[in-house]
């Protein structure tokens, strides 16, 4: 998966190109590009850090198992040597005998049987230990590779965050000044060869697309700051575990920047082609609704799961939009989670005091 900036989309037809130019006027590439780079660095970080965490946990468990297996092999070797010593001692005791009693032969048989069983078990465990050791070494190398990717991702995120900070104007974040204005609507009205109805849906798409991208990038920016801070303290920001408070934020942001942006790109030709528009206009409306839902979730942490499910079941819906809506429908209500955390706090006074200090 690779997050693309808007300027790289929909250049196949002149009408599409003009609409993309309008999009990049509302959300200038100079502003969007560092956010796109930040999103891709964070995506690399999320993947590599998840592998590092999984590998580290697995390596710790595997190292413990290997230690136990190594001790078991050593114990079996000692037991085998004891059996062999007993066998040699018994044979040397009767070295000059021509005939042995049945009891002696029985003892020899028992020792041989014990030696065979012990040797077989030792051999199997030695082979398993050798295989586990090779696997451990391979995973250790993979872990180091992923740690290097994670370090590079952190460095890239810090570089992108610095570039984003330099975009600020008079202490205000530049992304907060991104907006669709009347002049953008007038430019859509001036696009030739499309109907008024098509122009209206393009206007709605513009507002929804820009709003969804802005809120998704803001979410990624917040996650990136947290990831860099965690790394500086020798920690990993967890965005994969189901109980992670950042998982939904990460998934919704990435689905918006990838899946819904892909749907947007695929929609462009259809929206300016009268024949395709007539057949798919309800699907285009659905993509707009999905973008609005993603935008609103990023802003207030709430989604109407029934609406998300019903929309995902629409016939002819882009599969990327459908996949994104399924993810959105599985998110937790961030406001309910926040309220639950407040109620679980043993001291309301402490909660209020902590938050007032944070301000």
mmCIF file of C-alpha atoms in Angstrom:
data_model
loop_
_atom_site.group_PDB
_atom_site.id
_atom_site.type_symbol
_atom_site.label_atom_id
_atom_site.label_comp_id
_atom_site.label_asym_id
_atom_site.label_seq_id
_atom_site.Cartn_x
_atom_site.Cartn_y
_atom_site.Cartn_z
ATOM 1 C CA UNK A 1 0.000 0.000 0.000
ATOM 2 C CA UNK A 2 1.292 3.457 -0.948
ATOM 3 C CA UNK A 3 -0.510 6.714 -0.184
ATOM 4 C CA UNK A 4 -0.635 9.029 -3.225
ATOM 5 C CA UNK A 5 -0.990 12.783 -3.341
ATOM 6 C CA UNK A 6 -3.946 14.211 -5.265
ATOM 7 C CA UNK A 7 -1.832 15.670 -8.077
ATOM 8 C CA UNK A 8 -0.982 12.151 -9.280
ATOM 9 C CA UNK A 9 -4.634 11.145 -9.799
ATOM 10 C CA UNK A 10 -7.089 11.353 -12.700
ATOM 11 C CA UNK A 11 -5.013 12.839 -15.501
ATOM 12 C CA UNK A 12 -6.436 10.750 -18.361
ATOM 13 C CA UNK A 13 -9.082 13.202 -19.578
ATOM 14 C CA UNK A 14 -9.073 16.995 -19.808
ATOM 15 C CA UNK A 15 -12.212 17.351 -17.653
ATOM 16 C CA UNK A 16 -10.674 15.066 -15.009
ATOM 17 C CA UNK A 17 -7.429 17.014 -15.166
ATOM 18 C CA UNK A 18 -9.263 20.272 -14.613
ATOM 19 C CA UNK A 19 -11.112 18.847 -11.608
ATOM 20 C CA UNK A 20 -7.820 17.568 -10.144
ATOM 21 C CA UNK A 21 -6.358 21.053 -10.652
ATOM 22 C CA UNK A 22 -9.294 22.428 -8.671
ATOM 23 C CA UNK A 23 -8.655 19.853 -5.930
ATOM 24 C CA UNK A 24 -4.983 20.801 -5.722
ATOM 25 C CA UNK A 25 -5.998 24.456 -5.608
ATOM 26 C CA UNK A 26 -8.199 23.761 -2.584
ATOM 27 C CA UNK A 27 -5.571 21.480 -1.008
ATOM 28 C CA UNK A 28 -2.254 22.672 -2.508
ATOM 29 C CA UNK A 29 0.303 19.996 -3.324
ATOM 30 C CA UNK A 30 2.968 21.944 -1.438
ATOM 31 C CA UNK A 31 0.927 21.337 1.712
ATOM 32 C CA UNK A 32 -0.389 17.880 0.886
ATOM 33 C CA UNK A 33 2.931 16.363 -0.207
ATOM 34 C CA UNK A 34 4.714 16.454 3.190
ATOM 35 C CA UNK A 35 1.579 14.953 4.747
ATOM 36 C CA UNK A 36 1.552 12.230 2.091
ATOM 37 C CA UNK A 37 5.199 11.474 2.826
ATOM 38 C CA UNK A 38 4.430 11.455 6.543
ATOM 39 C CA UNK A 39 1.576 8.977 6.002
ATOM 40 C CA UNK A 40 3.830 6.638 4.037
ATOM 41 C CA UNK A 41 6.586 6.841 6.643
ATOM 42 C CA UNK A 42 4.032 6.097 9.349
ATOM 43 C CA UNK A 43 2.672 3.187 7.333
ATOM 44 C CA UNK A 44 6.198 1.727 7.093
ATOM 45 C CA UNK A 45 6.638 2.314 10.821
ATOM 46 C CA UNK A 46 3.349 0.619 11.685
ATOM 47 C CA UNK A 47 4.235 -2.467 9.654
ATOM 48 C CA UNK A 48 7.845 -2.752 10.845
ATOM 49 C CA UNK A 49 7.096 -1.962 14.505
ATOM 50 C CA UNK A 50 4.332 -4.565 14.507
ATOM 51 C CA UNK A 51 6.763 -7.160 13.181
ATOM 52 C CA UNK A 52 9.429 -6.130 15.695
ATOM 53 C CA UNK A 53 6.948 -6.521 18.543
ATOM 54 C CA UNK A 54 5.742 -9.886 17.260
ATOM 55 C CA UNK A 55 9.260 -11.128 16.580
ATOM 56 C CA UNK A 56 10.521 -9.940 19.961
ATOM 57 C CA UNK A 57 7.707 -11.673 21.790
ATOM 58 C CA UNK A 58 8.186 -14.804 19.689
ATOM 59 C CA UNK A 59 11.960 -14.758 20.097
ATOM 60 C CA UNK A 60 11.686 -14.475 23.876
ATOM 61 C CA UNK A 61 9.301 -17.426 23.976
ATOM 62 C CA UNK A 62 11.411 -19.395 21.502
ATOM 63 C CA UNK A 63 14.607 -18.695 23.451
ATOM 64 C CA UNK A 64 12.949 -20.036 26.583
ATOM 65 C CA UNK A 65 11.756 -23.148 24.736
ATOM 66 C CA UNK A 66 15.216 -23.653 23.238
ATOM 67 C CA UNK A 67 16.814 -23.382 26.665
ATOM 68 C CA UNK A 68 14.441 -26.021 28.016
ATOM 69 C CA UNK A 69 15.083 -28.222 24.974
ATOM 70 C CA UNK A 70 18.833 -27.786 25.331
ATOM 71 C CA UNK A 71 18.638 -28.818 28.997
ATOM 72 C CA UNK A 72 16.523 -31.817 28.029
ATOM 73 C CA UNK A 73 19.069 -32.908 25.398
ATOM 74 C CA UNK A 74 21.866 -32.535 27.954
ATOM 75 C CA UNK A 75 19.897 -34.596 30.485
ATOM 76 C CA UNK A 76 19.217 -37.337 27.915
ATOM 77 C CA UNK A 77 22.905 -37.411 26.947
ATOM 78 C CA UNK A 78 23.820 -37.844 30.604
ATOM 79 C CA UNK A 79 21.245 -40.617 31.005
ATOM 80 C CA UNK A 80 22.484 -42.351 27.852
ATOM 81 C CA UNK A 81 26.051 -42.204 29.137
ATOM 82 C CA UNK A 82 24.914 -43.714 32.436
ATOM 83 C CA UNK A 83 23.200 -46.575 30.598
ATOM 84 C CA UNK A 84 26.305 -47.124 28.481
ATOM 85 C CA UNK A 85 28.525 -47.126 31.580
ATOM 86 C CA UNK A 86 26.236 -49.657 33.273
ATOM 87 C CA UNK A 87 26.272 -51.826 30.157
ATOM 88 C CA UNK A 88 30.064 -51.756 29.973
ATOM 89 C CA UNK A 89 30.381 -52.475 33.663
ATOM 90 C CA UNK A 90 28.038 -55.457 33.404
ATOM 91 C CA UNK A 91 29.858 -56.853 30.376
ATOM 92 C CA UNK A 92 33.268 -56.423 31.989
ATOM 93 C CA UNK A 93 32.052 -58.253 35.108
ATOM 94 C CA UNK A 94 31.254 -61.303 33.005
ATOM 95 C CA UNK A 95 34.159 -60.887 30.596
ATOM 96 C CA UNK A 96 35.602 -64.344 31.220
ATOM 97 C CA UNK A 97 32.307 -66.170 31.378
ATOM 98 C CA UNK A 98 31.438 -68.563 28.570
ATOM 99 C CA UNK A 99 27.748 -68.752 29.396
ATOM 100 C CA UNK A 100 25.538 -66.128 31.037
ATOM 101 C CA UNK A 101 22.457 -66.713 33.112
ATOM 102 C CA UNK A 102 19.040 -65.614 31.861
ATOM 103 C CA UNK A 103 18.987 -62.900 34.541
ATOM 104 C CA UNK A 104 22.177 -61.384 33.142
ATOM 105 C CA UNK A 105 20.811 -61.477 29.627
ATOM 106 C CA UNK A 106 17.618 -59.869 30.919
ATOM 107 C CA UNK A 107 19.650 -57.054 32.521
ATOM 108 C CA UNK A 108 21.555 -56.577 29.279
ATOM 109 C CA UNK A 109 18.274 -56.463 27.380
ATOM 110 C CA UNK A 110 16.804 -53.874 29.750
ATOM 111 C CA UNK A 111 19.921 -51.706 29.529
ATOM 112 C CA UNK A 112 19.977 -51.951 25.736
ATOM 113 C CA UNK A 113 16.288 -51.082 25.521
ATOM 114 C CA UNK A 114 16.751 -48.109 27.856
ATOM 115 C CA UNK A 115 19.765 -46.956 25.882
ATOM 116 C CA UNK A 116 17.890 -47.222 22.569
ATOM 117 C CA UNK A 117 14.867 -45.295 23.864
ATOM 118 C CA UNK A 118 17.037 -42.599 25.426
ATOM 119 C CA UNK A 119 19.250 -42.288 22.355
ATOM 120 C CA UNK A 120 16.237 -42.036 20.029
ATOM 121 C CA UNK A 121 14.637 -39.312 22.148
ATOM 122 C CA UNK A 122 17.927 -37.421 22.367
ATOM 123 C CA UNK A 123 18.391 -37.633 18.606
ATOM 124 C CA UNK A 124 14.878 -36.283 17.891
ATOM 125 C CA UNK A 125 15.268 -33.409 20.341
ATOM 126 C CA UNK A 126 18.754 -32.593 19.042
ATOM 127 C CA UNK A 127 17.331 -32.337 15.520
ATOM 128 C CA UNK A 128 14.484 -30.112 16.752
ATOM 129 C CA UNK A 129 16.975 -27.948 18.633
ATOM 130 C CA UNK A 130 19.075 -27.536 15.496
ATOM 131 C CA UNK A 131 16.007 -26.546 13.447
ATOM 132 C CA UNK A 132 14.790 -24.149 16.149
ATOM 133 C CA UNK A 133 18.242 -22.580 16.360
ATOM 134 C CA UNK A 134 18.306 -21.937 12.612
ATOM 135 C CA UNK A 135 14.805 -20.478 12.727
ATOM 136 C CA UNK A 136 15.766 -18.329 15.720
ATOM 137 C CA UNK A 137 18.769 -16.974 13.865
ATOM 138 C CA UNK A 138 16.686 -16.201 10.764
ATOM 139 C CA UNK A 139 14.053 -14.377 12.810
ATOM 140 C CA UNK A 140 16.778 -12.506 14.699
ATOM 141 C CA UNK A 141 18.115 -11.254 11.368
ATOM 142 C CA UNK A 142 14.589 -10.319 10.260
ATOM 143 C CA UNK A 143 14.089 -8.460 13.530
ATOM 144 C CA UNK A 144 17.250 -6.444 12.978
ATOM 145 C CA UNK A 145 16.107 -5.634 9.427
ATOM 146 C CA UNK A 146 12.707 -4.479 10.688
ATOM 147 C CA UNK A 147 14.344 -2.443 13.442
ATOM 148 C CA UNK A 148 16.367 -0.685 10.766
ATOM 149 C CA UNK A 149 13.178 0.015 8.776
ATOM 150 C CA UNK A 150 11.566 1.343 11.952
ATOM 151 C CA UNK A 151 14.540 3.617 12.676
ATOM 152 C CA UNK A 152 14.469 4.970 9.124
ATOM 153 C CA UNK A 153 10.694 5.494 9.372
ATOM 154 C CA UNK A 154 11.091 7.453 12.589
ATOM 155 C CA UNK A 155 13.775 9.622 10.985
ATOM 156 C CA UNK A 156 11.529 10.157 7.953
ATOM 157 C CA UNK A 157 8.540 11.050 10.133
ATOM 158 C CA UNK A 158 10.598 13.554 12.087
ATOM 159 C CA UNK A 159 11.791 15.115 8.842
ATOM 160 C CA UNK A 160 8.208 15.331 7.512
ATOM 161 C CA UNK A 161 6.931 16.772 10.800
ATOM 162 C CA UNK A 162 9.619 19.453 10.647
ATOM 163 C CA UNK A 163 8.625 20.274 7.064
ATOM 164 C CA UNK A 164 4.968 20.472 8.103
ATOM 165 C CA UNK A 165 5.800 22.783 10.988
ATOM 166 C CA UNK A 166 7.591 25.124 8.585
ATOM 167 C CA UNK A 167 4.306 25.506 6.696
ATOM 168 C CA UNK A 168 2.702 27.238 9.690
ATOM 169 C CA UNK A 169 1.566 30.820 9.192
ATOM 170 C CA UNK A 170 1.604 33.116 12.237
ATOM 171 C CA UNK A 171 1.553 30.106 14.550
ATOM 172 C CA UNK A 172 -1.479 28.548 12.824
ATOM 173 C CA UNK A 173 -1.197 25.138 11.235
ATOM 174 C CA UNK A 174 -1.360 25.488 7.476
ATOM 175 C CA UNK A 175 -3.630 22.458 7.121
ATOM 176 C CA UNK A 176 -6.223 24.216 9.275
ATOM 177 C CA UNK A 177 -6.433 26.902 6.578
ATOM 178 C CA UNK A 178 -7.256 24.392 3.829
ATOM 179 C CA UNK A 179 -10.813 24.933 2.623
ATOM 180 C CA UNK A 180 -13.047 24.735 -0.413
ATOM 181 C CA UNK A 181 -14.139 28.239 -1.395
ATOM 182 C CA UNK A 182 -16.623 29.791 -3.779
ATOM 183 C CA UNK A 183 -13.943 30.299 -6.422
ATOM 184 C CA UNK A 184 -13.427 26.519 -6.542
ATOM 185 C CA UNK A 185 -17.145 26.060 -7.120
ATOM 186 C CA UNK A 186 -17.047 28.635 -9.904
ATOM 187 C CA UNK A 187 -14.220 26.743 -11.587
ATOM 188 C CA UNK A 188 -16.326 23.568 -11.509
ATOM 189 C CA UNK A 189 -19.218 25.480 -13.069
ATOM 190 C CA UNK A 190 -16.850 26.487 -15.871
ATOM 191 C CA UNK A 191 -15.898 22.901 -16.786
ATOM 192 C CA UNK A 192 -17.270 22.295 -20.294
ATOM 193 C CA UNK A 193 -19.209 19.333 -21.704
ATOM 194 C CA UNK A 194 -20.888 18.220 -18.449
ATOM 195 C CA UNK A 195 -24.366 18.823 -17.100
ATOM 196 C CA UNK A 196 -25.378 20.947 -14.122
ATOM 197 C CA UNK A 197 -26.232 17.778 -12.210
ATOM 198 C CA UNK A 198 -22.755 16.374 -12.818
ATOM 199 C CA UNK A 199 -21.237 19.667 -11.686
ATOM 200 C CA UNK A 200 -23.216 19.509 -8.448
ATOM 201 C CA UNK A 201 -21.943 16.044 -7.645
ATOM 202 C CA UNK A 202 -18.397 17.176 -8.459
ATOM 203 C CA UNK A 203 -18.842 20.026 -5.977
ATOM 204 C CA UNK A 204 -20.023 17.612 -3.305
ATOM 205 C CA UNK A 205 -17.174 15.264 -4.115
ATOM 206 C CA UNK A 206 -14.643 18.088 -3.830
ATOM 207 C CA UNK A 207 -15.873 19.145 -0.387
ATOM 208 C CA UNK A 208 -16.037 15.572 0.893
ATOM 209 C CA UNK A 209 -12.704 14.486 -0.578
ATOM 210 C CA UNK A 210 -10.754 17.486 0.713
ATOM 211 C CA UNK A 211 -12.409 17.282 4.127
ATOM 212 C CA UNK A 212 -11.742 13.559 4.443
ATOM 213 C CA UNK A 213 -8.083 13.954 3.404
ATOM 214 C CA UNK A 214 -7.530 16.868 5.781
ATOM 215 C CA UNK A 215 -8.951 15.050 8.811
ATOM 216 C CA UNK A 216 -7.112 11.824 7.932
ATOM 217 C CA UNK A 217 -3.799 13.669 7.626
ATOM 218 C CA UNK A 218 -4.421 15.379 10.967
ATOM 219 C CA UNK A 219 -4.940 11.968 12.554
ATOM 220 C CA UNK A 220 -1.716 10.652 11.010
ATOM 221 C CA UNK A 221 0.161 13.737 12.189
ATOM 222 C CA UNK A 222 -0.987 13.133 15.756
ATOM 223 C CA UNK A 223 -0.031 9.443 15.553
ATOM 224 C CA UNK A 224 3.375 10.333 14.096
ATOM 225 C CA UNK A 225 4.112 12.712 16.977
ATOM 226 C CA UNK A 226 3.176 9.945 19.419
ATOM 227 C CA UNK A 227 5.293 7.372 17.567
ATOM 228 C CA UNK A 228 8.373 9.608 17.564
ATOM 229 C CA UNK A 229 7.882 10.396 21.253
ATOM 230 C CA UNK A 230 7.464 6.730 22.133
ATOM 231 C CA UNK A 231 10.597 5.804 20.160
ATOM 232 C CA UNK A 232 12.629 8.409 22.028
ATOM 233 C CA UNK A 233 11.645 6.599 25.250
ATOM 234 C CA UNK A 234 12.525 3.175 23.830
ATOM 235 C CA UNK A 235 8.874 2.252 23.285
ATOM 236 C CA UNK A 236 6.662 1.278 20.346
ATOM 237 C CA UNK A 237 3.343 2.942 19.559
ATOM 238 C CA UNK A 238 0.936 0.028 19.243
ATOM 239 C CA UNK A 239 -1.579 0.450 16.426
ATOM 240 C CA UNK A 240 -2.331 -3.194 15.628
ATOM 241 C CA UNK A 241 -3.614 -4.887 18.794
ATOM 242 C CA UNK A 242 -7.392 -4.925 19.095
ATOM 243 C CA UNK A 243 -7.250 -3.252 22.519
ATOM 244 C CA UNK A 244 -4.943 -0.461 21.364
ATOM 245 C CA UNK A 245 -6.487 2.983 21.801
ATOM 246 C CA UNK A 246 -4.823 4.060 18.535
ATOM 247 C CA UNK A 247 -5.853 1.118 16.337
ATOM 248 C CA UNK A 248 -9.138 2.549 15.060
ATOM 249 C CA UNK A 249 -7.616 5.972 14.487
ATOM 250 C CA UNK A 250 -4.827 4.410 12.435
ATOM 251 C CA UNK A 251 -7.074 2.110 10.397
ATOM 252 C CA UNK A 252 -9.666 4.775 9.582
ATOM 253 C CA UNK A 253 -6.999 7.301 8.562
ATOM 254 C CA UNK A 254 -5.206 4.828 6.303
ATOM 255 C CA UNK A 255 -8.423 3.499 4.770
ATOM 256 C CA UNK A 256 -9.473 7.057 4.016
ATOM 257 C CA UNK A 257 -6.135 7.979 2.457
ATOM 258 C CA UNK A 258 -5.860 4.738 0.493
ATOM 259 C CA UNK A 259 -9.167 2.967 -0.225
ATOM 260 C CA UNK A 260 -11.481 5.977 -0.382
ATOM 261 C CA UNK A 261 -8.908 7.995 -2.316
ATOM 262 C CA UNK A 262 -8.682 5.109 -4.786
ATOM 263 C CA UNK A 263 -12.484 5.153 -5.136
ATOM 264 C CA UNK A 264 -12.290 8.896 -5.714
ATOM 265 C CA UNK A 265 -9.746 8.376 -8.493
ATOM 266 C CA UNK A 266 -11.864 5.653 -10.103
ATOM 267 C CA UNK A 267 -14.994 7.824 -9.872
ATOM 268 C CA UNK A 268 -13.577 10.790 -11.757
ATOM 269 C CA UNK A 269 -14.038 9.487 -15.281
ATOM 270 C CA UNK A 270 -17.520 8.195 -14.515
ATOM 271 C CA UNK A 271 -18.634 11.502 -13.066
ATOM 272 C CA UNK A 272 -17.711 13.432 -16.198
ATOM 273 C CA UNK A 273 -18.937 10.760 -18.649
ATOM 274 C CA UNK A 274 -22.712 11.205 -19.188
ATOM 275 C CA UNK A 275 -23.351 7.526 -19.948
ATOM 276 C CA UNK A 276 -21.444 6.187 -16.946
ATOM 277 C CA UNK A 277 -22.820 8.929 -14.697
ATOM 278 C CA UNK A 278 -26.432 7.995 -15.528
ATOM 279 C CA UNK A 279 -25.795 4.389 -14.483
ATOM 280 C CA UNK A 280 -23.571 4.956 -11.455
ATOM 281 C CA UNK A 281 -24.663 8.268 -9.967
ATOM 282 C CA UNK A 282 -26.086 6.568 -6.860
ATOM 283 C CA UNK A 283 -22.734 4.828 -6.318
ATOM 284 C CA UNK A 284 -20.947 8.170 -6.633
ATOM 285 C CA UNK A 285 -23.292 9.571 -3.995
ATOM 286 C CA UNK A 286 -22.481 6.590 -1.789
ATOM 287 C CA UNK A 287 -18.737 7.275 -2.112
ATOM 288 C CA UNK A 288 -19.374 10.871 -1.066
ATOM 289 C CA UNK A 289 -21.387 9.692 1.949
ATOM 290 C CA UNK A 290 -18.569 7.311 2.885
ATOM 291 C CA UNK A 291 -16.009 10.122 2.746
ATOM 292 C CA UNK A 292 -18.227 12.258 4.977
ATOM 293 C CA UNK A 293 -18.547 9.413 7.474
ATOM 294 C CA UNK A 294 -14.780 8.955 7.576
ATOM 295 C CA UNK A 295 -14.270 12.701 7.960
ATOM 296 C CA UNK A 296 -16.774 12.898 10.804
ATOM 297 C CA UNK A 297 -15.293 9.896 12.598
ATOM 298 C CA UNK A 298 -11.874 11.538 12.560
ATOM 299 C CA UNK A 299 -13.395 14.726 13.978
ATOM 300 C CA UNK A 300 -15.682 13.359 16.697
ATOM 301 C CA UNK A 301 -14.916 9.628 17.073
ATOM 302 C CA UNK A 302 -18.447 8.438 16.321
ATOM 303 C CA UNK A 303 -19.939 6.435 13.454
ATOM 304 C CA UNK A 304 -23.465 5.229 12.738
ATOM 305 C CA UNK A 305 -22.677 1.516 12.342
ATOM 306 C CA UNK A 306 -26.068 0.736 10.831
ATOM 307 C CA UNK A 307 -25.601 3.390 8.184
ATOM 308 C CA UNK A 308 -22.076 2.174 7.453
ATOM 309 C CA UNK A 309 -23.307 -1.416 7.081
ATOM 310 C CA UNK A 310 -26.249 -0.515 4.855
ATOM 311 C CA UNK A 311 -24.037 1.618 2.643
ATOM 312 C CA UNK A 312 -21.454 -1.171 2.333
ATOM 313 C CA UNK A 313 -24.167 -3.511 0.998
ATOM 314 C CA UNK A 314 -25.102 -1.224 -1.890
ATOM 315 C CA UNK A 315 -25.050 -2.893 -5.308
ATOM 316 C CA UNK A 316 -22.258 -1.758 -7.611
ATOM 317 C CA UNK A 317 -20.324 -0.006 -4.835
ATOM 318 C CA UNK A 318 -16.582 0.287 -5.350
ATOM 319 C CA UNK A 319 -14.987 -2.651 -3.576
ATOM 320 C CA UNK A 320 -12.429 -0.289 -2.040
ATOM 321 C CA UNK A 321 -15.244 1.805 -0.556
ATOM 322 C CA UNK A 322 -16.983 -1.339 0.641
ATOM 323 C CA UNK A 323 -13.821 -2.584 2.358
ATOM 324 C CA UNK A 324 -13.285 0.798 3.987
ATOM 325 C CA UNK A 325 -16.870 0.907 5.287
ATOM 326 C CA UNK A 326 -16.504 -2.565 6.828
ATOM 327 C CA UNK A 327 -13.463 -1.307 8.742
ATOM 328 C CA UNK A 328 -15.317 1.837 9.807
ATOM 329 C CA UNK A 329 -18.272 -0.247 10.979
ATOM 330 C CA UNK A 330 -15.987 -2.280 13.241
ATOM 331 C CA UNK A 331 -14.543 0.728 15.039
ATOM 332 C CA UNK A 332 -15.295 1.589 18.630
ATOM 333 C CA UNK A 333 -17.141 4.726 19.642
ATOM 334 C CA UNK A 334 -14.261 6.902 20.818
ATOM 335 C CA UNK A 335 -16.602 9.091 22.871
ATOM 336 C CA UNK A 336 -18.016 6.060 24.696
ATOM 337 C CA UNK A 337 -14.491 4.801 25.349
ATOM 338 C CA UNK A 338 -13.504 8.183 26.762
ATOM 339 C CA UNK A 339 -16.600 8.271 28.977
ATOM 340 C CA UNK A 340 -15.919 4.717 30.152
ATOM 341 C CA UNK A 341 -12.377 5.673 31.095
ATOM 342 C CA UNK A 342 -13.705 8.622 33.083
ATOM 343 C CA UNK A 343 -16.205 6.459 34.947
ATOM 344 C CA UNK A 344 -13.532 3.884 35.766
ATOM 345 C CA UNK A 345 -11.263 6.529 37.275
ATOM 346 C CA UNK A 346 -11.329 6.154 41.041
ATOM 347 C CA UNK A 347 -11.209 9.896 41.584
ATOM 348 C CA UNK A 348 -13.191 12.426 39.563
ATOM 349 C CA UNK A 349 -11.201 15.228 41.159
ATOM 350 C CA UNK A 350 -7.962 13.700 39.983
ATOM 351 C CA UNK A 351 -9.352 13.385 36.455
ATOM 352 C CA UNK A 352 -10.414 17.033 36.349
ATOM 353 C CA UNK A 353 -7.139 18.203 37.849
ATOM 354 C CA UNK A 354 -5.075 16.196 35.376
ATOM 355 C CA UNK A 355 -6.963 17.536 32.390
ATOM 356 C CA UNK A 356 -6.872 21.113 33.591
ATOM 357 C CA UNK A 357 -3.100 20.862 33.994
ATOM 358 C CA UNK A 358 -2.846 19.446 30.463
ATOM 359 C CA UNK A 359 -4.533 22.539 29.145
#
